[in-house]
Amino acid sequence: MKKSIPFLLAVFLFILTGFDNEQVYYGPYNPVFMLRSEMEKNVKLEGPKTILNPGKIYLKDHFIFINEKYRGIHVIDNTNPEDPTNVAFINVDGCIDIAMKNNVLYADNAVDLIAIKLDEHITDIEVTKRIKNTFPEPVSPEGRELTWKERQAAPEEAILVRWDLN
Amino acid sequence: MKYLIAVLLLFPILVSAQNDSEDIREEKSFALGVVPQYAITNGFRIDLDFRLNDKNHWLVVAPQMYISSKSNLDWDYNSMAGGGVEIQHKIFMKREFSEINPYFSYGPIFSFFSVKDDGLAAQEFTENGGNYIGLVEDEITTNIYKIGGNLIFGLHFLIMDNFYLDSYIGTGIRFSFDDKTSGLHDYYNEWWGDMGYSGTLMAGGFRFGVMF
């Protein structure tokens, strides 16, 4: 029996190498990347936008902050609870979570943690602090990570900021 | 299958046993051979053996070529082309050639593969003033470089003075890298025969050719 082991191993290896069953599943979501420099300068205050894919909600004084998943934060003026008004949108790529202390809004900018200083009426914002690579890459809504082909195709300095539905 | 492999292993001995002559004293200085098992990986290898001196030292230069325009059992690429060379210092145990000539050899090997496969390519787009990068399906080319070395022990069977069969076994090591990823992905590095294999391996096979 011992003498036949090398032969059996050789046959086994040939059998193993005769198949290629790898199936790469991409799913319904496609990754979207940004170069770091682009991502950092794209944190900006914009006019109000329609809420399409809401995430977490944060209440601070008379403002309501609603996360638009992977894209930013809606600012709702709730001075009159009978008639809340969508007043602004803070563009933060890759944002899925927010918190606030005093007049500083903390958010995840994809893999970075940033602190955004807001003025009283939210007419201007300033990124006062950025801690790079604090968070892992965002997984897709279905829970998958990047495949190796996706990693291979992405530019070296690119950061995954969101997943778009096909 | 077991008997088939056994027959293949013993074949050189069976053939050489038909030659009744004693030690072949004629000096050989050059050999030209092929290694058939390279065809499994869509490759072709020629072994050029040069005698270095009047002793038992030889130099083996083995250029290799790989080409495939379709996927095979092991690979699902669109096309592949490559080349390489192995250089070995071969030392026969005996100075004079006889019917059976044990030897060992060692030396470096280099291979290059250019693989075209369906993949993804980056495509920039602008949205709301921001510059984003999406991925689109495309044919991509991956260049794989593999270096390493082998240490071989073999039996060289001289047949009818000018033909030889050679069965060998040994060990080796490979280091591979490509031009697409920071570290070669497992896709090209699943087993020791892969184009992008890194690690130690067992070498073995047959070759045959002519000798002058």
Coordinates of C-alpha atoms in Angstrom, one line a residue:
Chain A
M1 CA 0.0 0.0 0.0
K2 CA 2.8 2.4 0.9
K3 CA 4.4 2.1 -2.5
S4 CA 1.2 3.1 -4.2
I5 CA 0.7 6.3 -2.1
P6 CA 2.9 8.5 -4.5
F7 CA 0.9 7.2 -7.5
L8 CA -2.4 7.9 -5.8
L9 CA -1.2 11.4 -4.8
A10 CA -0.2 12.1 -8.4
V11 CA -3.6 10.9 -9.7
F12 CA -5.4 12.9 -7.0
L13 CA -3.5 16.1 -8.0
F14 CA -4.3 15.7 -11.6
I15 CA -8.0 15.2 -10.7
L16 CA -7.9 18.3 -8.6
T17 CA -6.4 20.4 -11.3
G18 CA -8.9 19.3 -13.9
F19 CA -11.7 21.5 -12.6
D20 CA -12.3 25.2 -12.3
N21 CA -15.5 25.7 -10.4
E22 CA -14.9 29.2 -9.2
Q23 CA -18.0 31.3 -9.8
V24 CA -17.7 34.9 -9.0
Y25 CA -21.0 36.4 -7.8
Y26 CA -21.3 40.1 -8.2
G27 CA -24.9 40.5 -7.0
P28 CA -27.2 43.4 -7.8
Y29 CA -24.9 46.1 -6.3
N30 CA -21.9 47.6 -8.0
P31 CA -19.1 49.3 -6.0
V32 CA -18.4 53.0 -6.5
F33 CA -15.0 54.5 -5.6
M34 CA -13.4 57.9 -5.3
L35 CA -9.8 58.9 -5.1
R36 CA -9.0 60.1 -1.6
S37 CA -8.3 63.6 -2.7
E38 CA -11.7 63.8 -4.5
M39 CA -13.5 62.3 -1.5
E40 CA -12.0 64.7 0.9
K41 CA -12.9 67.8 -1.1
N42 CA -16.4 66.6 -1.9
V43 CA -17.6 67.2 1.7
K44 CA -19.8 70.2 1.1
L45 CA -23.0 72.0 1.9
E46 CA -25.6 71.9 -0.8
G47 CA -29.2 72.8 -1.3
P48 CA -32.0 70.5 0.0
K49 CA -32.4 67.2 -1.8
T50 CA -35.2 64.6 -1.9
I51 CA -34.9 61.9 0.7
L52 CA -34.5 58.6 -1.2
N53 CA -32.7 56.1 0.9
P54 CA -32.9 57.2 4.5
G55 CA -30.7 55.8 7.3
K56 CA -30.2 57.0 10.8
I57 CA -31.9 60.0 12.3
Y58 CA -30.4 62.5 14.8
L59 CA -32.3 65.2 16.6
K60 CA -30.3 68.3 17.7
D61 CA -32.1 71.4 19.0
H62 CA -34.6 72.4 16.3
F63 CA -32.7 70.5 13.6
I64 CA -33.3 66.9 12.4
F65 CA -30.4 65.2 10.6
I66 CA -31.3 62.3 8.4
N67 CA -28.6 60.2 6.8
E68 CA -29.0 59.5 3.1
K69 CA -27.2 56.2 3.0
Y70 CA -23.7 56.4 1.4
R71 CA -24.3 59.9 0.2
G72 CA -24.7 62.4 3.0
I73 CA -27.0 64.1 5.5
H74 CA -30.3 65.9 5.0
V75 CA -30.8 68.8 7.3
I76 CA -34.4 69.4 8.3
D77 CA -35.5 72.5 10.2
N78 CA -38.0 71.4 12.7
T79 CA -38.7 74.8 14.3
N80 CA -42.3 74.2 13.5
P81 CA -43.0 70.6 14.1
E82 CA -46.2 70.9 12.2
D83 CA -44.3 71.9 9.1
P84 CA -40.7 70.6 9.1
T85 CA -38.6 72.0 6.2
N86 CA -35.9 70.3 4.3
V87 CA -33.3 73.1 4.3
A88 CA -29.9 71.7 3.2
F89 CA -27.9 68.6 2.3
I90 CA -24.4 67.9 3.6
N91 CA -22.6 65.8 1.0
V92 CA -20.5 63.2 2.7
D93 CA -19.6 60.3 0.5
G94 CA -19.8 56.9 2.1
C95 CA -21.7 58.2 5.1
I96 CA -24.0 55.7 7.0
D97 CA -23.8 57.0 10.6
I98 CA -23.9 60.3 12.3
A99 CA -23.6 61.7 15.8
M100 CA -23.4 65.2 17.2
K101 CA -22.0 67.1 20.1
N102 CA -22.5 70.8 20.6
N103 CA -22.3 72.2 17.1
V104 CA -20.0 69.6 15.7
L105 CA -21.4 66.8 13.5
Y106 CA -19.4 63.5 13.5
A107 CA -19.8 61.3 10.5
D108 CA -18.1 58.5 8.6
N109 CA -16.7 59.7 5.3
A110 CA -16.3 56.1 3.9
V111 CA -13.4 54.8 5.8
D112 CA -12.6 58.1 7.5
L113 CA -14.1 59.7 10.6
I114 CA -14.7 63.4 10.2
A115 CA -15.8 66.2 12.4
I116 CA -17.9 68.9 10.7
K117 CA -18.4 72.2 12.4
L118 CA -21.8 73.8 11.7
D119 CA -22.8 77.4 12.2
E120 CA -26.0 78.2 14.0
H121 CA -28.2 78.3 11.0
I122 CA -26.3 75.8 9.0
T123 CA -25.3 78.1 6.2
D124 CA -21.7 77.1 6.3
I125 CA -19.7 74.0 7.2
E126 CA -16.1 73.3 7.9
V127 CA -14.3 69.9 8.3
T128 CA -12.3 70.5 11.4
K129 CA -10.9 67.0 11.9
R130 CA -10.3 64.0 9.8
I131 CA -9.1 60.7 11.2
K132 CA -8.2 58.5 8.2
N133 CA -8.9 54.8 7.8
T134 CA -10.9 54.6 11.0
F135 CA -13.6 52.3 9.6
P136 CA -13.5 49.2 7.4
E137 CA -14.8 49.4 3.8
P138 CA -18.5 49.5 3.7
V139 CA -20.1 46.2 2.8
S140 CA -22.9 46.1 0.2
P141 CA -26.5 46.2 1.3
E142 CA -26.6 42.5 0.8
G143 CA -23.6 42.1 3.0
R144 CA -20.9 41.2 0.5
E145 CA -17.4 42.6 0.3
L146 CA -15.4 43.4 -2.8
T147 CA -14.4 40.5 -5.0
W148 CA -10.8 40.2 -6.0
K149 CA -11.6 41.2 -9.6
E150 CA -13.2 44.4 -8.2
R151 CA -10.2 45.1 -6.1
Q152 CA -8.0 44.4 -9.1
A153 CA -9.9 46.8 -11.2
A154 CA -10.0 49.7 -8.8
P155 CA -7.2 52.3 -8.9
E156 CA -4.6 51.9 -6.2
E157 CA -5.6 55.1 -4.3
A158 CA -9.4 54.5 -4.7
I159 CA -11.7 54.3 -1.7
L160 CA -14.9 52.5 -1.8
V161 CA -17.6 55.0 -1.0
R162 CA -20.9 53.3 -1.9
W163 CA -22.7 50.5 -3.6
D164 CA -25.1 51.4 -6.5
L165 CA -28.0 49.1 -7.5
N166 CA -27.5 47.8 -11.1
Chain B
M1 CA -4.4 4.2 -13.7
K2 CA -1.9 2.8 -11.2
Y3 CA -0.5 0.3 -13.8
L4 CA -0.4 3.0 -16.5
I5 CA 1.8 5.2 -14.4
A6 CA 3.9 2.3 -13.3
V7 CA 4.5 1.3 -17.0
L8 CA 5.3 4.9 -17.9
L9 CA 7.9 5.0 -15.1
L10 CA 9.4 1.8 -16.1
F11 CA 9.3 2.4 -19.8
P12 CA 12.8 3.9 -20.1
I13 CA 14.3 0.9 -18.2
L14 CA 12.4 -1.5 -20.4
V15 CA 13.6 0.2 -23.6
S16 CA 17.2 0.6 -22.4
A17 CA 17.2 -3.1 -21.4
Q18 CA 17.0 -3.9 -25.1
N19 CA 20.5 -2.6 -25.6
D20 CA 23.0 -5.2 -24.9
S21 CA 26.1 -3.2 -25.3
E22 CA 28.4 -2.3 -22.4
D23 CA 29.4 1.2 -21.4
I24 CA 29.2 3.6 -24.2
R25 CA 32.5 5.3 -24.3
E26 CA 31.8 7.7 -27.1
E27 CA 31.9 11.3 -26.0
K28 CA 28.7 13.1 -26.2
S29 CA 28.7 16.9 -26.2
F30 CA 25.2 18.0 -27.2
A31 CA 21.6 16.9 -26.7
L32 CA 18.3 18.2 -27.9
G33 CA 15.2 17.1 -26.1
V34 CA 11.6 17.9 -25.4
V35 CA 9.5 17.7 -22.3
P36 CA 6.0 16.4 -23.3
Q37 CA 4.2 17.1 -20.0
Y38 CA 4.5 20.8 -20.7
A39 CA 1.6 20.4 -23.2
I40 CA -0.7 19.9 -20.2
T41 CA -0.3 23.6 -19.5
N42 CA -0.3 24.7 -23.1
G43 CA 3.4 24.9 -23.1
F44 CA 6.3 23.6 -25.2
R45 CA 9.8 23.2 -23.9
I46 CA 13.0 22.4 -25.6
D47 CA 16.0 21.2 -23.7
L48 CA 19.4 22.1 -25.1
D49 CA 22.2 20.3 -23.2
F50 CA 25.8 21.3 -23.7
R51 CA 28.8 19.6 -22.3
L52 CA 30.8 22.1 -20.3
N53 CA 34.2 20.2 -20.2
D54 CA 35.7 16.8 -20.5
K55 CA 34.3 15.9 -17.2
N56 CA 30.7 15.2 -16.2
H57 CA 29.4 18.7 -16.1
W58 CA 26.7 19.9 -18.5
L59 CA 24.8 23.1 -19.0
V60 CA 21.1 22.8 -19.8
V61 CA 19.3 25.7 -21.5
A62 CA 15.6 25.1 -21.7
P63 CA 13.5 27.8 -23.5
Q64 CA 9.8 27.5 -23.0
M65 CA 6.8 28.9 -24.9
Y66 CA 3.2 28.9 -23.8
I67 CA 0.2 29.8 -26.0
S68 CA -3.5 29.2 -25.8
S69 CA -6.3 30.9 -27.5
K70 CA -9.1 29.3 -25.5
S71 CA -9.8 28.2 -22.0
N72 CA -8.8 24.7 -21.0
L73 CA -9.8 22.4 -18.1
D74 CA -7.8 24.3 -15.6
W75 CA -8.2 27.9 -16.8
D76 CA -11.1 30.0 -17.9
Y77 CA -9.2 32.7 -19.6
N78 CA -9.8 34.1 -23.1
S79 CA -6.2 33.7 -24.2
M80 CA -2.8 33.2 -22.8
A81 CA 0.8 33.6 -24.1
G82 CA 4.0 33.4 -22.4
G83 CA 7.6 32.3 -22.4
G84 CA 10.4 31.4 -20.1
V85 CA 13.7 29.8 -19.7
E86 CA 15.3 27.4 -17.3
I87 CA 19.1 27.1 -16.9
Q88 CA 20.6 24.1 -15.1
H89 CA 23.9 22.9 -14.1
K90 CA 23.7 19.2 -14.6
I91 CA 26.2 16.8 -13.0
F92 CA 26.3 13.2 -14.0
M93 CA 27.4 10.8 -11.4
K94 CA 29.7 9.0 -13.9
R95 CA 32.1 10.6 -16.2
E96 CA 31.5 8.2 -19.1
F97 CA 28.1 7.6 -20.5
S98 CA 26.5 4.2 -20.1
E99 CA 23.0 2.9 -20.6
I100 CA 21.8 4.4 -17.3
N101 CA 23.3 7.6 -16.2
P102 CA 22.1 9.1 -12.9
Y103 CA 22.5 12.8 -12.4
F104 CA 21.5 15.7 -10.4
S105 CA 21.0 19.3 -11.5
Y106 CA 20.1 22.6 -10.2
G107 CA 19.4 26.1 -11.5
P108 CA 17.1 29.0 -11.9
I109 CA 13.9 29.3 -13.9
F110 CA 12.0 32.3 -15.1
S111 CA 8.5 32.4 -16.7
F112 CA 6.3 35.1 -18.0
F113 CA 2.6 34.9 -18.8
S114 CA 0.3 37.4 -20.4
V115 CA -3.3 36.4 -19.7
K116 CA -6.4 38.0 -21.3
D117 CA -9.5 37.4 -19.3
D118 CA -12.9 38.8 -18.7
G119 CA -12.7 41.2 -15.9
L120 CA -13.6 44.7 -14.8
A121 CA -12.1 48.0 -15.7
A122 CA -12.4 51.3 -13.9
Q123 CA -14.5 54.0 -15.6
E124 CA -14.7 57.5 -14.2
F125 CA -17.9 59.5 -14.1
T126 CA -19.1 62.8 -12.7
E127 CA -22.1 63.1 -10.5
N128 CA -23.3 66.2 -8.7
G129 CA -19.9 67.8 -9.1
G130 CA -18.0 64.9 -7.7
N131 CA -15.6 62.6 -9.6
Y132 CA -16.4 58.9 -9.1
I133 CA -15.1 55.7 -10.4
G134 CA -17.3 52.8 -11.4
L135 CA -16.4 49.4 -12.7
V136 CA -17.5 48.0 -16.1
E137 CA -17.0 44.6 -17.7
D138 CA -14.0 44.5 -20.0
E139 CA -11.2 42.2 -21.1
I140 CA -8.2 42.8 -19.0
T141 CA -4.6 41.7 -19.5
T142 CA -2.6 40.4 -16.5
N143 CA 1.1 40.0 -16.8
I144 CA 2.5 37.3 -14.4
Y145 CA 6.2 36.9 -13.7
K146 CA 7.5 33.8 -12.0
I147 CA 11.0 33.1 -10.8
G148 CA 12.5 30.3 -8.9
G149 CA 14.8 27.3 -9.0
N150 CA 14.8 23.6 -9.2
L151 CA 16.9 20.8 -7.7
I152 CA 16.6 17.7 -9.7
F153 CA 17.6 14.1 -9.5
G154 CA 17.2 12.1 -12.7
L155 CA 18.0 8.9 -14.6
H156 CA 19.2 9.5 -18.1
F157 CA 18.8 6.4 -20.3
L158 CA 20.9 6.3 -23.4
I159 CA 19.2 4.3 -26.1
M160 CA 20.8 3.1 -29.4
D161 CA 23.7 5.5 -28.9
N162 CA 22.0 8.7 -30.0
F163 CA 18.6 8.7 -28.3
Y164 CA 17.8 9.3 -24.7
L165 CA 15.0 9.1 -22.3
D166 CA 15.1 10.9 -19.0
S167 CA 12.9 10.6 -16.0
Y168 CA 13.5 13.0 -13.2
I169 CA 12.1 14.1 -9.9
G170 CA 13.0 16.8 -7.6
T171 CA 12.0 19.9 -5.7
G172 CA 11.8 23.6 -6.4
I173 CA 10.6 26.9 -5.2
R174 CA 8.7 29.7 -7.0
F175 CA 8.0 33.4 -6.4
S176 CA 5.3 35.0 -8.5
F177 CA 3.9 38.4 -8.9
D178 CA 1.8 40.3 -11.4
D179 CA 1.1 43.8 -12.6
K180 CA -2.4 44.1 -11.4
T181 CA -2.5 43.5 -7.7
S182 CA -0.3 44.4 -4.8
G183 CA 0.1 40.7 -4.1
L184 CA -0.8 37.9 -6.6
H185 CA -4.3 36.7 -5.9
D186 CA -5.1 33.1 -5.1
Y187 CA -6.9 32.9 -8.4
Y188 CA -3.6 32.4 -10.1
N189 CA -2.0 30.7 -7.1
E190 CA -4.2 27.7 -6.2
W191 CA -1.7 24.9 -6.8
W192 CA 1.9 24.4 -7.8
G193 CA 1.2 24.2 -11.5
D194 CA -0.5 27.5 -11.6
M195 CA 0.9 30.4 -13.6
G196 CA 1.1 32.5 -10.5
Y197 CA 2.2 29.9 -8.0
S198 CA 4.4 30.9 -5.1
G199 CA 5.9 28.4 -2.7
T200 CA 7.7 25.1 -2.8
L201 CA 6.8 22.4 -5.2
M202 CA 7.7 18.9 -6.4
A203 CA 9.1 18.7 -9.8
G204 CA 9.0 15.6 -11.9
G205 CA 8.5 14.2 -15.4
F206 CA 10.0 12.8 -18.5
R207 CA 11.9 14.1 -21.4
F208 CA 13.4 12.5 -24.5
G209 CA 15.5 13.6 -27.4
V210 CA 18.6 13.0 -29.3
M211 CA 22.2 13.2 -28.3
F212 CA 25.4 13.7 -30.2

